[in-house]
mmCIF file of C-alpha atoms in Angstrom:
data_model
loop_
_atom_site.group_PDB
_atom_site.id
_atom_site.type_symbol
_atom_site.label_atom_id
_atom_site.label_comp_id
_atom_site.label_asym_id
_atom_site.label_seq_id
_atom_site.Cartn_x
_atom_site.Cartn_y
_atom_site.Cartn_z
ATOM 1 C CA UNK W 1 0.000 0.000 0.000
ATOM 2 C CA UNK W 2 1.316 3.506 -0.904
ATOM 3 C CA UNK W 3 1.081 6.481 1.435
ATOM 4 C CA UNK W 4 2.082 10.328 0.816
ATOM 5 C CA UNK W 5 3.137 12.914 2.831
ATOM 6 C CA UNK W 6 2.227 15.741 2.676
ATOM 7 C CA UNK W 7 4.438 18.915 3.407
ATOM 8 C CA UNK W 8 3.883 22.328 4.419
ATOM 9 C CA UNK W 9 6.507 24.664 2.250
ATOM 10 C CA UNK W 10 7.696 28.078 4.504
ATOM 11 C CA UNK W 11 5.956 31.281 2.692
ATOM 12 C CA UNK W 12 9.486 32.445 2.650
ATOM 13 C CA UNK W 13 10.670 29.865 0.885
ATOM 14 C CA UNK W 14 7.930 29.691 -1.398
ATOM 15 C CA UNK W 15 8.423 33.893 -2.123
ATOM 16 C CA UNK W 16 12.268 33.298 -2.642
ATOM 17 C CA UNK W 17 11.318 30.751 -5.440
ATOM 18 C CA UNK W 18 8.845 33.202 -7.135
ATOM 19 C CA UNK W 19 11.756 35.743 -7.188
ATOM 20 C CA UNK W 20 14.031 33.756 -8.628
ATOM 21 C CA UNK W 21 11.741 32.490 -11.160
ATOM 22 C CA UNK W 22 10.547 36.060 -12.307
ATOM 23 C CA UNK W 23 14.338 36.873 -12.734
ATOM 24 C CA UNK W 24 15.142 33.401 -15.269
ATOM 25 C CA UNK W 25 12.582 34.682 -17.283
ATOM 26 C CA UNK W 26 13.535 38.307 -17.411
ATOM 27 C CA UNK W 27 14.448 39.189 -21.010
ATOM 28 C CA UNK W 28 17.628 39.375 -21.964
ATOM 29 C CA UNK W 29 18.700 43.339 -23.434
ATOM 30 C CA UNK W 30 21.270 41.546 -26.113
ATOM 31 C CA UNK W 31 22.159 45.372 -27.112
ATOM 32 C CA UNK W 32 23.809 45.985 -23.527
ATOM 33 C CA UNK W 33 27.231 46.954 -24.033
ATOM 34 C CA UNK W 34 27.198 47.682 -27.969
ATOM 35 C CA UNK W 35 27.911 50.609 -29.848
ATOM 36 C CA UNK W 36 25.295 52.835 -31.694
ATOM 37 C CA UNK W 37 27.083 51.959 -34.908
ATOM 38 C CA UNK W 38 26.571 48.686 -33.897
ATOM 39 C CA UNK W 39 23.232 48.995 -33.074
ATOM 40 C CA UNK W 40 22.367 50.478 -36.348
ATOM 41 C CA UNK W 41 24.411 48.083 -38.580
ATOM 42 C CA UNK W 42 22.700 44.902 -36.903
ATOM 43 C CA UNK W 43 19.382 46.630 -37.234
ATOM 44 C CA UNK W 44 20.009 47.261 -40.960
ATOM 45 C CA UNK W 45 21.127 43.529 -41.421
ATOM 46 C CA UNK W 46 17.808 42.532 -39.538
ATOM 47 C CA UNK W 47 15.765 43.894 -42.421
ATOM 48 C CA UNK W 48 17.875 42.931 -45.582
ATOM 49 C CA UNK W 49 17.000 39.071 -43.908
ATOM 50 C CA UNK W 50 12.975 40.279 -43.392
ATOM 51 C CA UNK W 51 13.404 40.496 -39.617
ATOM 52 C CA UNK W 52 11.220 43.547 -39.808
ATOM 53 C CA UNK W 53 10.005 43.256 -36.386
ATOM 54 C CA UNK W 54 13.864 42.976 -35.085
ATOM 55 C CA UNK W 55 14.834 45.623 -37.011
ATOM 56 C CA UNK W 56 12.244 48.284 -35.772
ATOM 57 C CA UNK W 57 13.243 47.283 -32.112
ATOM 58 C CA UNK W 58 16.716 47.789 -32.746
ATOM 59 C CA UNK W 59 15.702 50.963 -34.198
ATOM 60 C CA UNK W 60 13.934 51.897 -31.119
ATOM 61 C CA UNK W 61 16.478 50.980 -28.836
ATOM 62 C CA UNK W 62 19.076 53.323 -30.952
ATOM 63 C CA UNK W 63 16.863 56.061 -30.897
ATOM 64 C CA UNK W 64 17.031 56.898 -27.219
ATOM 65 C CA UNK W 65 20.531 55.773 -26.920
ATOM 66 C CA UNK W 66 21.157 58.514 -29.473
ATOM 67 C CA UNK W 67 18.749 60.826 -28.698
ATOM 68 C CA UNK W 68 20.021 64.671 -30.354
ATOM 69 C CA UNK W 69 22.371 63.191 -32.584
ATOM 70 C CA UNK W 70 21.842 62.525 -36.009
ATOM 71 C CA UNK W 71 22.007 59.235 -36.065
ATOM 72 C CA UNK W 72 18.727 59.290 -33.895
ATOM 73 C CA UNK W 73 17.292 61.037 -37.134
ATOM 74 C CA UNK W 74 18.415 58.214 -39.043
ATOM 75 C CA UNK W 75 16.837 56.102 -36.819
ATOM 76 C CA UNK W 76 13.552 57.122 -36.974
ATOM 77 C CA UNK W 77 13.515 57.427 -41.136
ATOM 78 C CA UNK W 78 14.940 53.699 -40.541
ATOM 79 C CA UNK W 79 12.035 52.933 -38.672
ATOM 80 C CA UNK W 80 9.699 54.573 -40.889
ATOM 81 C CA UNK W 81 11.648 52.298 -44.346
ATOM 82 C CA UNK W 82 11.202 49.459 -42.235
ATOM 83 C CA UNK W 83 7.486 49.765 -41.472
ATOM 84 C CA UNK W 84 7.353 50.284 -45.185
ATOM 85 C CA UNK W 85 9.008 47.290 -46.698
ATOM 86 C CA UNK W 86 6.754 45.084 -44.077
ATOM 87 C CA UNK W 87 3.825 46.854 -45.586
ATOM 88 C CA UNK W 88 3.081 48.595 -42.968
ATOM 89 C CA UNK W 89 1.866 51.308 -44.687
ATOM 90 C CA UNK W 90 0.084 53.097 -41.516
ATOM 91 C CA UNK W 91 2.916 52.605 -38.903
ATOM 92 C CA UNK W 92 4.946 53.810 -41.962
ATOM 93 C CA UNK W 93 3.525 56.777 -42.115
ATOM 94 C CA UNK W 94 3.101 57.917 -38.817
ATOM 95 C CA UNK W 95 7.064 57.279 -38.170
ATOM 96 C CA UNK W 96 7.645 59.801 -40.968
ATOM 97 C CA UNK W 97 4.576 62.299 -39.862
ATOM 98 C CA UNK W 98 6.674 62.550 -36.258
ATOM 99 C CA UNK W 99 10.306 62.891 -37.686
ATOM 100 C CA UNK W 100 8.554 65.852 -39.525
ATOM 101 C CA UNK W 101 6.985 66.907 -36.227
ATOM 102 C CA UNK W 102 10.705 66.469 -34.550
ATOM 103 C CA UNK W 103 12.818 68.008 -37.034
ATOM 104 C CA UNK W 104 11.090 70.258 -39.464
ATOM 105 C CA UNK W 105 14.866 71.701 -40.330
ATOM 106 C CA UNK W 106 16.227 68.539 -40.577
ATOM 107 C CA UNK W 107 18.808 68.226 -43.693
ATOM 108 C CA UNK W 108 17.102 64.679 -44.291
ATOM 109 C CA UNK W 109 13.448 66.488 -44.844
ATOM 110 C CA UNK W 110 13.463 66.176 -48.351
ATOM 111 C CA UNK W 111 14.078 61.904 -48.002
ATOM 112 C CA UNK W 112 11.278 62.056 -45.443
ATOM 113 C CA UNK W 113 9.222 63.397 -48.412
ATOM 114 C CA UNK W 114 9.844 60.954 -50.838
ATOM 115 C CA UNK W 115 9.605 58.346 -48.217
ATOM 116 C CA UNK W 116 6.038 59.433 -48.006
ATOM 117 C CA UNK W 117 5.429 59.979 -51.165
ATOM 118 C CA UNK W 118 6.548 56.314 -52.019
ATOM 119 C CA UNK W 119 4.586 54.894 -49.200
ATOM 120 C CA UNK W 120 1.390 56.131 -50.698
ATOM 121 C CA UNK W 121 2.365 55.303 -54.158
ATOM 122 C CA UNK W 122 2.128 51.872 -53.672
ATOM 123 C CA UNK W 123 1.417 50.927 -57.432
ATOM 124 C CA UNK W 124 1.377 47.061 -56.862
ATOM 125 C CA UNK W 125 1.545 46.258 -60.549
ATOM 126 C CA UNK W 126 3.264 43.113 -60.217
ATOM 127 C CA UNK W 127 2.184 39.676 -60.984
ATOM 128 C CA UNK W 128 -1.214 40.348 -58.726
ATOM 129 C CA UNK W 129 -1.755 43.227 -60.380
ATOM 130 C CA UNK W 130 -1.159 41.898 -63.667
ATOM 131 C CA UNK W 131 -3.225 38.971 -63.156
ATOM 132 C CA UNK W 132 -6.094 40.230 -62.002
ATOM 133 C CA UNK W 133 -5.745 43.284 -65.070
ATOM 134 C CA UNK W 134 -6.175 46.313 -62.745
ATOM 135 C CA UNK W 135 -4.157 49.352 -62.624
ATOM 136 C CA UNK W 136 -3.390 52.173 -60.427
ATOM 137 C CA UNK W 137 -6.383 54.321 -62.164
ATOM 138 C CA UNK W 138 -8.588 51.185 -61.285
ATOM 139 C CA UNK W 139 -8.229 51.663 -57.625
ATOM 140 C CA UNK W 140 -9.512 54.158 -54.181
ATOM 141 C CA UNK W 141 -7.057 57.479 -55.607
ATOM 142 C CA UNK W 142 -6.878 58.983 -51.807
ATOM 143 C CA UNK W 143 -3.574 57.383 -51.300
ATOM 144 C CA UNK W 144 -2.363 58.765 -54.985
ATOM 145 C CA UNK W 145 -3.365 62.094 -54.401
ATOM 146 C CA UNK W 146 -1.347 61.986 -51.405
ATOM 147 C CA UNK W 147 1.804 60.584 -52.936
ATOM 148 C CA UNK W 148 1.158 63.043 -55.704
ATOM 149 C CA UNK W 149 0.981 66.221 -52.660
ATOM 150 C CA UNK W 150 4.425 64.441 -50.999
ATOM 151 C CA UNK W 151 6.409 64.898 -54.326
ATOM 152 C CA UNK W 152 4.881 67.529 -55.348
ATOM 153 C CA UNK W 153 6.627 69.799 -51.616
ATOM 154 C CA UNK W 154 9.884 67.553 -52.443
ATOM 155 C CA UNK W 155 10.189 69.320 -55.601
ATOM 156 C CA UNK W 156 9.001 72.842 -54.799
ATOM 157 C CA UNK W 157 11.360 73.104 -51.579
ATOM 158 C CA UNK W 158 14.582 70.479 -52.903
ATOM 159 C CA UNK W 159 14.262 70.856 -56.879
ATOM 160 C CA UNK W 160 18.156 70.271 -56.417
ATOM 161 C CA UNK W 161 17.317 66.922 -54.221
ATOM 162 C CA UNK W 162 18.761 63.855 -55.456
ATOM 163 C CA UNK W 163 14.922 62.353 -55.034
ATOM 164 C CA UNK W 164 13.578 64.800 -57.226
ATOM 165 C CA UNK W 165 14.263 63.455 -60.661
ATOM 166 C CA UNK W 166 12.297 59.944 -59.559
ATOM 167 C CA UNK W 167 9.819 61.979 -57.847
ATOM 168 C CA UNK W 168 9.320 64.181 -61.166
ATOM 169 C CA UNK W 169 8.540 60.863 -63.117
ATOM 170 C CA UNK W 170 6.285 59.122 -60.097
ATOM 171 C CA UNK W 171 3.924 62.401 -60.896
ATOM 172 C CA UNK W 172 3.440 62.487 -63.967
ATOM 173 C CA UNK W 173 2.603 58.981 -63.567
ATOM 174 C CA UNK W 174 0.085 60.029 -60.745
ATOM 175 C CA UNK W 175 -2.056 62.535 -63.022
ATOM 176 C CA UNK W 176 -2.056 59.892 -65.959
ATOM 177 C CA UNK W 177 -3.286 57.561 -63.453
ATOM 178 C CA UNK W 178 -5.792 59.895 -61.893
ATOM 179 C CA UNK W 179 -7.312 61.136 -65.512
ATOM 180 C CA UNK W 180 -7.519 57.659 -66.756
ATOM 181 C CA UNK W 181 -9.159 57.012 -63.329
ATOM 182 C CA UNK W 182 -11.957 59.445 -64.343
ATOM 183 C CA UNK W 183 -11.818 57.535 -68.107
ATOM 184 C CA UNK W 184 -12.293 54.420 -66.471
ATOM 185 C CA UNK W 185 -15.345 55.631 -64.667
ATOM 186 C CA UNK W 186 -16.800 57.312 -67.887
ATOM 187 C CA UNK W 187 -16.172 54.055 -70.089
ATOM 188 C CA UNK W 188 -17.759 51.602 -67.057
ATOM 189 C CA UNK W 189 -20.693 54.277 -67.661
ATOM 190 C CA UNK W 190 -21.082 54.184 -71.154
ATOM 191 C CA UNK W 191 -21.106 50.401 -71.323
ATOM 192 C CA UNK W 192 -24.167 51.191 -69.144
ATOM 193 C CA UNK W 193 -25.971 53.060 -70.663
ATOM 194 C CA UNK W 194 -25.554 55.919 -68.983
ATOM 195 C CA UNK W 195 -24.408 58.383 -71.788
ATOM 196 C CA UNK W 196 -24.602 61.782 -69.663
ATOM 197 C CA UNK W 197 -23.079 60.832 -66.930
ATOM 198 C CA UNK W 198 -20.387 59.089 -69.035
ATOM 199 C CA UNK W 199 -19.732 62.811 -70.935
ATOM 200 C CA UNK W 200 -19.661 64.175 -67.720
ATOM 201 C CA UNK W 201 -16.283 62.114 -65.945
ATOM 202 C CA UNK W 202 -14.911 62.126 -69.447
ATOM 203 C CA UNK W 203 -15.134 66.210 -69.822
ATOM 204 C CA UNK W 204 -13.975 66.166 -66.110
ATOM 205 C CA UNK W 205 -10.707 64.450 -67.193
ATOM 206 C CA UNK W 206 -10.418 66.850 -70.034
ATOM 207 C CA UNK W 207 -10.809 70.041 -67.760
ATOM 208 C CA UNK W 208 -8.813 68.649 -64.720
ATOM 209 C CA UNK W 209 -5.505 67.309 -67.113
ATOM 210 C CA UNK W 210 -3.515 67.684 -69.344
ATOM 211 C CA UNK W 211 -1.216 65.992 -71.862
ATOM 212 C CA UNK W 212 -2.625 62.621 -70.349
ATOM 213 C CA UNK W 213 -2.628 59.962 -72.515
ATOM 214 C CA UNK W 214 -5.930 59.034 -71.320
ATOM 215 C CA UNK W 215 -7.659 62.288 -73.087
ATOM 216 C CA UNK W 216 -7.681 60.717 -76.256
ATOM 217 C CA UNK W 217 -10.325 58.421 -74.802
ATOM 218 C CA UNK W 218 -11.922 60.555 -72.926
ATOM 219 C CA UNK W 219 -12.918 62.408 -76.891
ATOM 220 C CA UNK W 220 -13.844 59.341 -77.977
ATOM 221 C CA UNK W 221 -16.307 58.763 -75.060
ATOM 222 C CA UNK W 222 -17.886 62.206 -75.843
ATOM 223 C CA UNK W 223 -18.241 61.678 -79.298
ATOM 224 C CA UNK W 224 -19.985 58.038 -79.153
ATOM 225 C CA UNK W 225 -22.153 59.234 -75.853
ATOM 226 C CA UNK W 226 -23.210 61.969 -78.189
ATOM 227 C CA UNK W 227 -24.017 59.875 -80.616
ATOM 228 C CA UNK W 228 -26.288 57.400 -79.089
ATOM 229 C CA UNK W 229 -28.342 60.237 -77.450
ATOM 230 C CA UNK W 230 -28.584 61.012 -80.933
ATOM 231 C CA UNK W 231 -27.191 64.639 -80.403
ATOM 232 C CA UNK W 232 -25.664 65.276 -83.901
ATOM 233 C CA UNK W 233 -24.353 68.634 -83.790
ATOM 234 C CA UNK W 234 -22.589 67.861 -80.634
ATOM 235 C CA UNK W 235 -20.971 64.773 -81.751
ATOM 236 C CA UNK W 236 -20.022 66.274 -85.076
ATOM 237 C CA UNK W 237 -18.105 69.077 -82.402
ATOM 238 C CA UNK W 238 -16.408 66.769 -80.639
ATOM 239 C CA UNK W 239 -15.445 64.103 -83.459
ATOM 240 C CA UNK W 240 -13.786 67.402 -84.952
ATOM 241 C CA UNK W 241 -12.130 68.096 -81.843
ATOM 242 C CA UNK W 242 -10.535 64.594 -81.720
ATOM 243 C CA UNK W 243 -9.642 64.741 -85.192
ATOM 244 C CA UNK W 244 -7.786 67.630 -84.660
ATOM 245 C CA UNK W 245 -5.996 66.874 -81.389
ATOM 246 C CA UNK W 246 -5.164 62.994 -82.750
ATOM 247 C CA UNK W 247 -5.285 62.886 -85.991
ATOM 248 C CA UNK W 248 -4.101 59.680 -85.990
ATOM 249 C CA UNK W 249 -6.262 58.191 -83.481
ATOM 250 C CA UNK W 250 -7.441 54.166 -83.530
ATOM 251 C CA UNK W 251 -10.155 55.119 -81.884
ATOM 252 C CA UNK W 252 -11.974 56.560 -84.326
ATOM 253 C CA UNK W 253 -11.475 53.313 -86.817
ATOM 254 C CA UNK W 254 -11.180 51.034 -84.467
ATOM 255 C CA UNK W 255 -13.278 51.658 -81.487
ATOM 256 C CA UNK W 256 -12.407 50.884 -77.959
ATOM 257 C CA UNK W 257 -9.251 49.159 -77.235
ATOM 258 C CA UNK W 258 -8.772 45.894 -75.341
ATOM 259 C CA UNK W 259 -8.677 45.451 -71.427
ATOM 260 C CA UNK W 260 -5.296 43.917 -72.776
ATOM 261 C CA UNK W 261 -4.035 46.679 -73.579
ATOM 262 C CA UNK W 262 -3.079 48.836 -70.734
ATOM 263 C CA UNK W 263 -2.064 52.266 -70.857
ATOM 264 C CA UNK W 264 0.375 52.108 -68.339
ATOM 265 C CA UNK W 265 3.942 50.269 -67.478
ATOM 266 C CA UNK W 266 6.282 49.337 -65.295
ATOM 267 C CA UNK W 267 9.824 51.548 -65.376
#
């Protein structure tokens, strides 16, 4: 026959144990002892692997340990890159909106501007985008009109930045993208039915841009909206119009062009 026996354990004793167990599982600070260079470096090594999440502590950690130095700076734009390759588009953002806050003379402004600009560019035209045939002009434009707004204060205050050339090009690709936005709208309401409000987006492209390559559509719209509301004289206008702005349009021989055939493309 088995018997147990029971014993009482000391509250001391028991308290000493729960001490010592709360220390062994006390994290470890790894970064006690190292350099801020160091610091940096191993966070920037952290994200060329994808260890986002390791990276953006070590960026932390080297932000107060360098706190008023310029490398602090550099810290927080790290951050902000980091939360921006994990597509973290919001933390992203809000890392740049308070270096801005922080430094508003800072020498690295005009980087924080294209940062921000390039975190709401976000075109996503790779294979997803590609296989599921929808552009930038196909998509919510809030975030585009932002990226367009960031560039657009790069270039005014640092036309001599060197992120002003790329940010030059990522705008013009913003207002082609925005116009054919509005063509987009105007063809989806044409293939409707819905011939005045399909005159209406496409005139709003035509009044809001310019030198888009979308406009050529946006004519062509006009001209066959006009025509199935059988309003002659007004399609005869704009036909003219579009005959004298591209003379050697397809449009006007061949009709609409595929969905295949995308306007816009990768550089």
């Amino acid at each position: 026959m088995l018997s147990f026996r029971l014993s009482v354990v000391s509250p001391c004793v028991l308290a000493t144990a729960l001490v010592l167990g709360a220390c062994s599982t006390k994290p470890v600070d790894e970064t006690v002892g190292w350099s801020p260079n160091r610091i940096y470096t191993e966070a920037t090594e952290e994200r060329s692997a994808g260890n986002f999440e390791k990276s953006v502590t070590l960026l932390e950690k080297l932000e107060g340990r360098a706190a008023g130095t310029p490398l602090a700076q550099q810290a927080q734009l790290d951050k902000a890159y980091t939360h921006y390759k994990a597509g973290e588009q919001a933390q992203a953002l809000a890392a740049i909106d308070r270096f801005q806050k922080l430094h508003p003379a800072s020498p690295a402004m005009d980087y924080a501007l294209y940062l921000k600009g390039l975190v709401n560019f976000n075109d996503n035209l790779g294979l997803f985008g590609s296989l599921a045939r929808q552009d930038l002009s196909e998509r919510d434009q809030k975030a585009a009109k932002e990226s367009f707004e960031a560039f657009r204060e790069l270039v005014g205050r640092f036309p001599d930045s060197r992120y002003t050339p790329d940010a030059r090009l990522r705008m013009t690709y913003i207002v082609n993208s925005l116009a054919q936005y509005e063509v987009h709208v105007a063809r989806y309401y044409h293939s409707r039915g819905a011939y005045v409000a399909a005159i209406n987006r496409a005139q709003s492209a035509l009044t809001d841009y310019t030198d888009a390559p979308a406009l050529e559509e946006a004519l062509f719209i006009i001209v066959k909206s006009y025509d199935a509301l059988g309003m002659t004289q007004l399609r005869d206008d704009a036909q003219r119009v579009m005959q004298a702005t591209y003379p050697q349009s397809e449009y006007l021989s061949k009709g609409f062009k595929s969905v295949d055939s995308p306007w816009w493309k990768l550089w």
